[in-house]
XYZ file of C-alpha atoms in Angstrom:
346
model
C -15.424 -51.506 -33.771
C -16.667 -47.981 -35.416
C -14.466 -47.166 -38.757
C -12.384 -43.831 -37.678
C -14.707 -42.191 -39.820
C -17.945 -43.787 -40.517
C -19.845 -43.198 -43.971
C -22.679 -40.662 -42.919
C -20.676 -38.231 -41.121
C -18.182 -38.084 -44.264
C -21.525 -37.682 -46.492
C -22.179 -34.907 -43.662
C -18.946 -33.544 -43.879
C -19.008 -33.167 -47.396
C -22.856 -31.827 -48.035
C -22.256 -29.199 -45.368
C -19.138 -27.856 -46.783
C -19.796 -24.778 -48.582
C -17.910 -26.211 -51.508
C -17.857 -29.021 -53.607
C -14.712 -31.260 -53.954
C -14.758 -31.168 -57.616
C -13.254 -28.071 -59.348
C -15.491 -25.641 -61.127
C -14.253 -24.339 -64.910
C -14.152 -21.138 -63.052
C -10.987 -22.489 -60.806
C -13.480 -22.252 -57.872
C -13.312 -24.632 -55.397
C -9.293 -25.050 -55.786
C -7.781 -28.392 -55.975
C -8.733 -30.796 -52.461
C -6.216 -33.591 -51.488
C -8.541 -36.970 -50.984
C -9.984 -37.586 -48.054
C -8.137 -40.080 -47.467
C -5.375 -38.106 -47.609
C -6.288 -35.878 -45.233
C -7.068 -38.140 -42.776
C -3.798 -39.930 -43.082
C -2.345 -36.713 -42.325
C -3.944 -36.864 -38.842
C -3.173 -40.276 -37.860
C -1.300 -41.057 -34.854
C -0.364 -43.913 -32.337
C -3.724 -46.122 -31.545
C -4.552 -45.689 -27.677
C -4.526 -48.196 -25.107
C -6.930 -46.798 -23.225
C -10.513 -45.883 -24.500
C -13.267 -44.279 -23.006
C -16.548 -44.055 -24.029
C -18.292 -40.591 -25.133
C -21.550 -40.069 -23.254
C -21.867 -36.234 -24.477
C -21.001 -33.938 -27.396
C -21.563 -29.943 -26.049
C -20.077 -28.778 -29.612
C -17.254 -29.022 -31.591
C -14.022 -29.125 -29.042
C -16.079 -30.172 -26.073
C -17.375 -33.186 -25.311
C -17.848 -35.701 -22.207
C -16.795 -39.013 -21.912
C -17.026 -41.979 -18.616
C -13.211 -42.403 -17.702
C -12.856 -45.077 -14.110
C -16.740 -44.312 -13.081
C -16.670 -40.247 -13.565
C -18.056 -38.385 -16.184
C -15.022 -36.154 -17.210
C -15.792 -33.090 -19.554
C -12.462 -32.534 -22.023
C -11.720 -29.430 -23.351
C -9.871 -30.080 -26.988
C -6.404 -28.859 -26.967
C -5.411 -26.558 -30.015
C -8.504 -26.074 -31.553
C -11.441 -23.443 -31.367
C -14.224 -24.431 -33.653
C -16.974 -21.370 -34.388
C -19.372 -21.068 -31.230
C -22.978 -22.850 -31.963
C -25.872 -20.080 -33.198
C -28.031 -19.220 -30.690
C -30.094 -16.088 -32.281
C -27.407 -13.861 -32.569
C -26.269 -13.942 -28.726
C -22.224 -13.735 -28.925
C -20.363 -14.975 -26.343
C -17.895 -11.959 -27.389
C -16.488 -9.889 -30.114
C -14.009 -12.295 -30.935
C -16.423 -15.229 -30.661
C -19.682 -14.760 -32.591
C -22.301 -17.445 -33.052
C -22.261 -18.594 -36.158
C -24.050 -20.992 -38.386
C -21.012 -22.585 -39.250
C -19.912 -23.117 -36.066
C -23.330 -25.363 -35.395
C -22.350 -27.525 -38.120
C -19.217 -28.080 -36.421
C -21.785 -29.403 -33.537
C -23.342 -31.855 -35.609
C -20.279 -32.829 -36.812
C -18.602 -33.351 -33.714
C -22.034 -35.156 -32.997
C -22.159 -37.633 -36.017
C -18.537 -38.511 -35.203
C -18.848 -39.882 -31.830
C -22.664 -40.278 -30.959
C -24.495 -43.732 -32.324
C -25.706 -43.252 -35.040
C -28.396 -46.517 -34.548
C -30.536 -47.923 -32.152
C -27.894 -50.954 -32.362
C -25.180 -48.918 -32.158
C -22.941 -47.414 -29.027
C -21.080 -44.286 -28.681
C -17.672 -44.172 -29.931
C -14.766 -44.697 -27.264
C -11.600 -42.028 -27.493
C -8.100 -42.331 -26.480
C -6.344 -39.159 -24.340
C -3.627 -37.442 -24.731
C -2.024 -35.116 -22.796
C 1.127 -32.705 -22.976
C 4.226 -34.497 -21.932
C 1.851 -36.873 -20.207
C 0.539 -34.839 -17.734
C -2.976 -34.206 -16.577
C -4.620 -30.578 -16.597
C -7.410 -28.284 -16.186
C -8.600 -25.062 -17.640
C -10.067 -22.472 -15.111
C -14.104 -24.381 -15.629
C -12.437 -27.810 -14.669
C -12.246 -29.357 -18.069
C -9.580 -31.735 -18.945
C -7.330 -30.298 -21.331
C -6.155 -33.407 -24.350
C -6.088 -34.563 -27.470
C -8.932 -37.241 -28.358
C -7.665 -40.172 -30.498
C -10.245 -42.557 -32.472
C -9.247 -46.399 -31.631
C -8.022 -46.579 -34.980
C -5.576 -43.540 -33.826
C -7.025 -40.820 -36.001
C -6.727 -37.502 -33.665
C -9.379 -35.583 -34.008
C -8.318 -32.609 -33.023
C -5.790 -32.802 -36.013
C -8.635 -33.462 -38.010
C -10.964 -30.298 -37.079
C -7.784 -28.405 -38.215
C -7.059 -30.264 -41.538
C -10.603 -30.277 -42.891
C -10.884 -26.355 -41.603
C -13.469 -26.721 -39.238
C -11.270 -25.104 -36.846
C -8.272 -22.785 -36.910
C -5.360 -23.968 -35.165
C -5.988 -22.325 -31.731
C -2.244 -21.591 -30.263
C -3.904 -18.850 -27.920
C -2.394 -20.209 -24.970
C 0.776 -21.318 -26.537
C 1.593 -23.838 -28.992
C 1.167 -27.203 -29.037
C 3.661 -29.277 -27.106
C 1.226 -32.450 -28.326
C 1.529 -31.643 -32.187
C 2.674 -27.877 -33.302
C 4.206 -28.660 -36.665
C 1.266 -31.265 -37.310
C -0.894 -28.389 -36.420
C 0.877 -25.833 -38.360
C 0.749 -27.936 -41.822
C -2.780 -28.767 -41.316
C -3.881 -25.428 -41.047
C -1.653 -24.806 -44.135
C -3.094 -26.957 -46.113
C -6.777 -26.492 -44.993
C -5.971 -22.360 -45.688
C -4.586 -23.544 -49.543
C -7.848 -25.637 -50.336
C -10.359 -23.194 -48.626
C -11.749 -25.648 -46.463
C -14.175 -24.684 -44.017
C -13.451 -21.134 -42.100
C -10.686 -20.754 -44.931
C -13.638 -20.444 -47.207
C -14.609 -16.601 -47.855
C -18.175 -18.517 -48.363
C -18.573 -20.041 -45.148
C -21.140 -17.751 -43.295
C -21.838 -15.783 -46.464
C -24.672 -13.496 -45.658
C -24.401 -13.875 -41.038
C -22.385 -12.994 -39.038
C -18.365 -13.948 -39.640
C -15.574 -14.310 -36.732
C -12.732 -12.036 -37.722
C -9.695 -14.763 -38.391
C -7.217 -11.809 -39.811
C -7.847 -9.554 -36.256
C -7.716 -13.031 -34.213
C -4.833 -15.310 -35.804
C -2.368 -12.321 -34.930
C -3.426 -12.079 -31.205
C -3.498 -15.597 -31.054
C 0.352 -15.611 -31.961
C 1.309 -13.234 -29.947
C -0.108 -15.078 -27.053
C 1.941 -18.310 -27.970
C 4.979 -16.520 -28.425
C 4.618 -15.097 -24.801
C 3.958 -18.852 -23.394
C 6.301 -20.172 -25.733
C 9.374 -17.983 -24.210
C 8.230 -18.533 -20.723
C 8.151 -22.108 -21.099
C 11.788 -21.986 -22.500
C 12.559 -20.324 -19.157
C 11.002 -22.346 -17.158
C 12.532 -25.274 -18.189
C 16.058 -23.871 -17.563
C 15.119 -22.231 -13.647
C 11.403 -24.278 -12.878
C 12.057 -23.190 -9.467
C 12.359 -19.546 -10.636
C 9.879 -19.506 -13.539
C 6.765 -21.189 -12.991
C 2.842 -20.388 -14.384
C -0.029 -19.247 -12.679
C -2.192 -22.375 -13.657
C 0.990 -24.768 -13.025
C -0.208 -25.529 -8.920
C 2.204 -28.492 -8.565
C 5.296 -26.241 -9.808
C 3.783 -23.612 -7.612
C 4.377 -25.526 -5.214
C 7.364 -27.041 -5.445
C 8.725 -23.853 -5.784
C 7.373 -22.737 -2.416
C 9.324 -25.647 -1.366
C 12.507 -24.539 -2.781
C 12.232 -21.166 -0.613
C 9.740 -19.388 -2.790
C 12.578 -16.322 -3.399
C 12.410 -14.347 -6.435
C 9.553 -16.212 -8.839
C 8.264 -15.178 -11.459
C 5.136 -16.014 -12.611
C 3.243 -15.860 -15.963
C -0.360 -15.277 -15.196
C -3.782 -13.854 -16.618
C -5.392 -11.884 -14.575
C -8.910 -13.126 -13.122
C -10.508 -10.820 -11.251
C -9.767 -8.150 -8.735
C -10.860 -7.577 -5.057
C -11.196 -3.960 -3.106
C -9.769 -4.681 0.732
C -11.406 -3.449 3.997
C -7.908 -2.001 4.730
C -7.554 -0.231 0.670
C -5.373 -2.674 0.143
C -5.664 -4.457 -3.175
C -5.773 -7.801 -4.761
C -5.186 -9.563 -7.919
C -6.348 -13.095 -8.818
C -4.549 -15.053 -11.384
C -6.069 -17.391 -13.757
C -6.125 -20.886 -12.307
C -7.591 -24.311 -13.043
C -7.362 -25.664 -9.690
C -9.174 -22.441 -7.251
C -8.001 -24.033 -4.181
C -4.236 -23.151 -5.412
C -4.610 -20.101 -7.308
C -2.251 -17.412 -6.702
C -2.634 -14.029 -5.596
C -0.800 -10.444 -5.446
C -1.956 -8.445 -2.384
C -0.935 -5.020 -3.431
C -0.858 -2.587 -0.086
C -2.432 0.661 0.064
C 0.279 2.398 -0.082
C 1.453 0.966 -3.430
C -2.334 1.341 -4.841
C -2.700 4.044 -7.091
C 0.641 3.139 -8.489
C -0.206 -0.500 -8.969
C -3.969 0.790 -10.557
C -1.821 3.423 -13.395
C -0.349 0.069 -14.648
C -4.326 -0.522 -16.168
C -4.239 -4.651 -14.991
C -7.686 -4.746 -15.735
C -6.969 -3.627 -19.222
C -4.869 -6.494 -20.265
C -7.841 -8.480 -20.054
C -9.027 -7.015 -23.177
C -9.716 -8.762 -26.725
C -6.734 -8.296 -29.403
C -4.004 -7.282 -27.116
C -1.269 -9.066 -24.705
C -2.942 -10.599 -22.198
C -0.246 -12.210 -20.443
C 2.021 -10.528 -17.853
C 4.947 -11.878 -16.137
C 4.941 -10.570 -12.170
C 8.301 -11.331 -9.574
C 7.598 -11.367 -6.165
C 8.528 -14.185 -3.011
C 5.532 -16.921 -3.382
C 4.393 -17.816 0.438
C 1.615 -20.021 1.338
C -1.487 -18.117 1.579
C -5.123 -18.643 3.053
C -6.306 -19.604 0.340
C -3.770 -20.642 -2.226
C -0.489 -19.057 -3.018
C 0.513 -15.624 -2.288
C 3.208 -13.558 -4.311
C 4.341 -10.648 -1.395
C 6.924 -8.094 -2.081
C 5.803 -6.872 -5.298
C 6.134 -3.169 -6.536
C 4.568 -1.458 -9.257
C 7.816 -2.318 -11.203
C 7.709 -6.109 -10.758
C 4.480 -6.212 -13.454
C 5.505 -6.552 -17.283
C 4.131 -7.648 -20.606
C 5.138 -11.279 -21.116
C 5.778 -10.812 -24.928
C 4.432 -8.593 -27.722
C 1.771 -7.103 -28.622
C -0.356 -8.382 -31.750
C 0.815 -7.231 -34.933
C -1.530 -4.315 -36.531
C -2.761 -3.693 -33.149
């Protein structure tokens, strides 16, 4: 069985740091716990069920063979840098950097073979509270756990080749876990924490990000504490199966906590919104009438789609089955909100 870490990638992990463990007489690099200490850090329960990794896209996306399907997994609570590829960003707020195709090959020497005699690792899942989901391209949203129960997601975090990504609401896997990782990554300058890291290209913004990012989470965060005192009353755009055991219930007075996807212009003037989903087939929609249009449109939905502000909005209305997924009906201009704060410095 592979070691949880095998020799070349932690030869890889430290020639492509931009520092060296030992300190310089000038104080620079500051003081690194062991290796082995950081890795202890991220170790968790060993999985019973592994599956083996057939594909690494970069650093928190890979595929793996699970019962006879290829499954691609999206890696919960982590965002490493987006792979350089000449200078074409994905966004403002996500740059391609060189660093982040390190975090490729990284992500590539941990779980690919490494010989002709040897196979690809095979991961453990894990997923919050236990339950399976989706993000709005179909990827399965976990942790991934070494057999020797190292998470590596943990891991990105602790040796700073990721931020701890709480843009769509903390961790209900790992949050404190995640929160001293980063912490102690940010104290030893590992990785993005080091001002060197992309010295000289181009350099994603973690002081503008970090705050949007938490004032995303706190949003989800106080929606999820509703929603687990009313679920019938409170439920989330991308939650289908509470969707729709809500519509059950009656489907009076919901309120849901959505992103806004895209919007649609109706042969009648009518309007209509499309929430965020991972499962298309049971997204949710607001069909705004004509007559409540131009009111609807002053609210600027489109706008909250924007980098570095609240994206997330809470909307009440009466869900009912739709054609094509779930409808919200009834709701005026006044029903639309903010779902929590708006980034500090903003």
């Amino acid at each position: 069985m592979r070691s949880p870490l095998p020799l070349l990638v932690l030869v890889t992990l430290l020639a492509a740091a931009p520092t060296a463990l030992a300190q310089g007489g000038d104080g620079w690099p500051p003081p690194r716990a062991p290796l082995s200490e950081a890795l202890a850090d991220c170790r968790t329960e060993k999985p019973k069920d592994l599956f083996l990794v057939t594909r690494v896209v970069d650093g928190d996306t890979i595929w793996i063979e699970r019962d006879g399907e290829r499954e691609k997994l999206r890696l919960l609570g982590v965002d490493t840098e987006e792979k350089w590829i000449g200078g074409n960003d994905l966004s403002a707020s996500k740059p391609s950097t060189r660093f982040g195709e390190q975090s490729t090959g990284l992500a590539q020497g941990f779980f690919l073979p490494r010989t002709p005699d040897e196979g690809p690792a095979r991961v453990g899942l894990r997923f919050p509270g236990g339950i399976e989901a989706r993000d709005p391209y179909g990827r399965l949203l976990c942790h991934v756990v070494t057999a020797d129960g190292i998470d590596f997601n943990l891991l990105l975090v602790r040796l700073g080749w990721s931020p701890y990504f709480d843009k769509y609401g903390s961790s209900r896997i790992a949050h404190d876990e995640f929160v001293a990782a980063q912490s102690a990554a940010r104290a030893e300058k590992r990785g993005v924490w080091d001002p060197r890291t992309n010295e000289g290209g181009k350099r994603r913004d973690y002081e503008r990000l970090l705050p949007w990012w938490k004032a995303r989470a706190q949003a989800v965060d106080a929606f999820r504490e509703k929603a687990a005192r009313e679920p019938l009353r409170y439920v989330a755009a991308d939650d289908p199966d509470g969707l729709q055991r809500a519509l059950d219930a009656g489907g009076k007075d919901v309120t849901i906590l959505a992103l806004v996807d895209r919007f649609f212009d109706e042969d009648d003037g009518s309007w209509t919104v499309l929430m965020r989903s991972g499962d298309a087939r049971r997204s949710v929609r607001v069909r705004v009438p004509s007559s409540l249009r131009a009111a609807t449109e002053a609210l600027d939905l489109p706008g909250t789609g924007a980098d570095f502000r609240q994206n997330y909005l809470l909307v009440t209305g009466d869900l009912v089955r739709g054609k094509r997924g779930f409808d919200l009906a009834g709701v005026e201009p006044e029903d639309w909100r903010p779902a929590g704060p708006e980034p500090e410095g903003r």
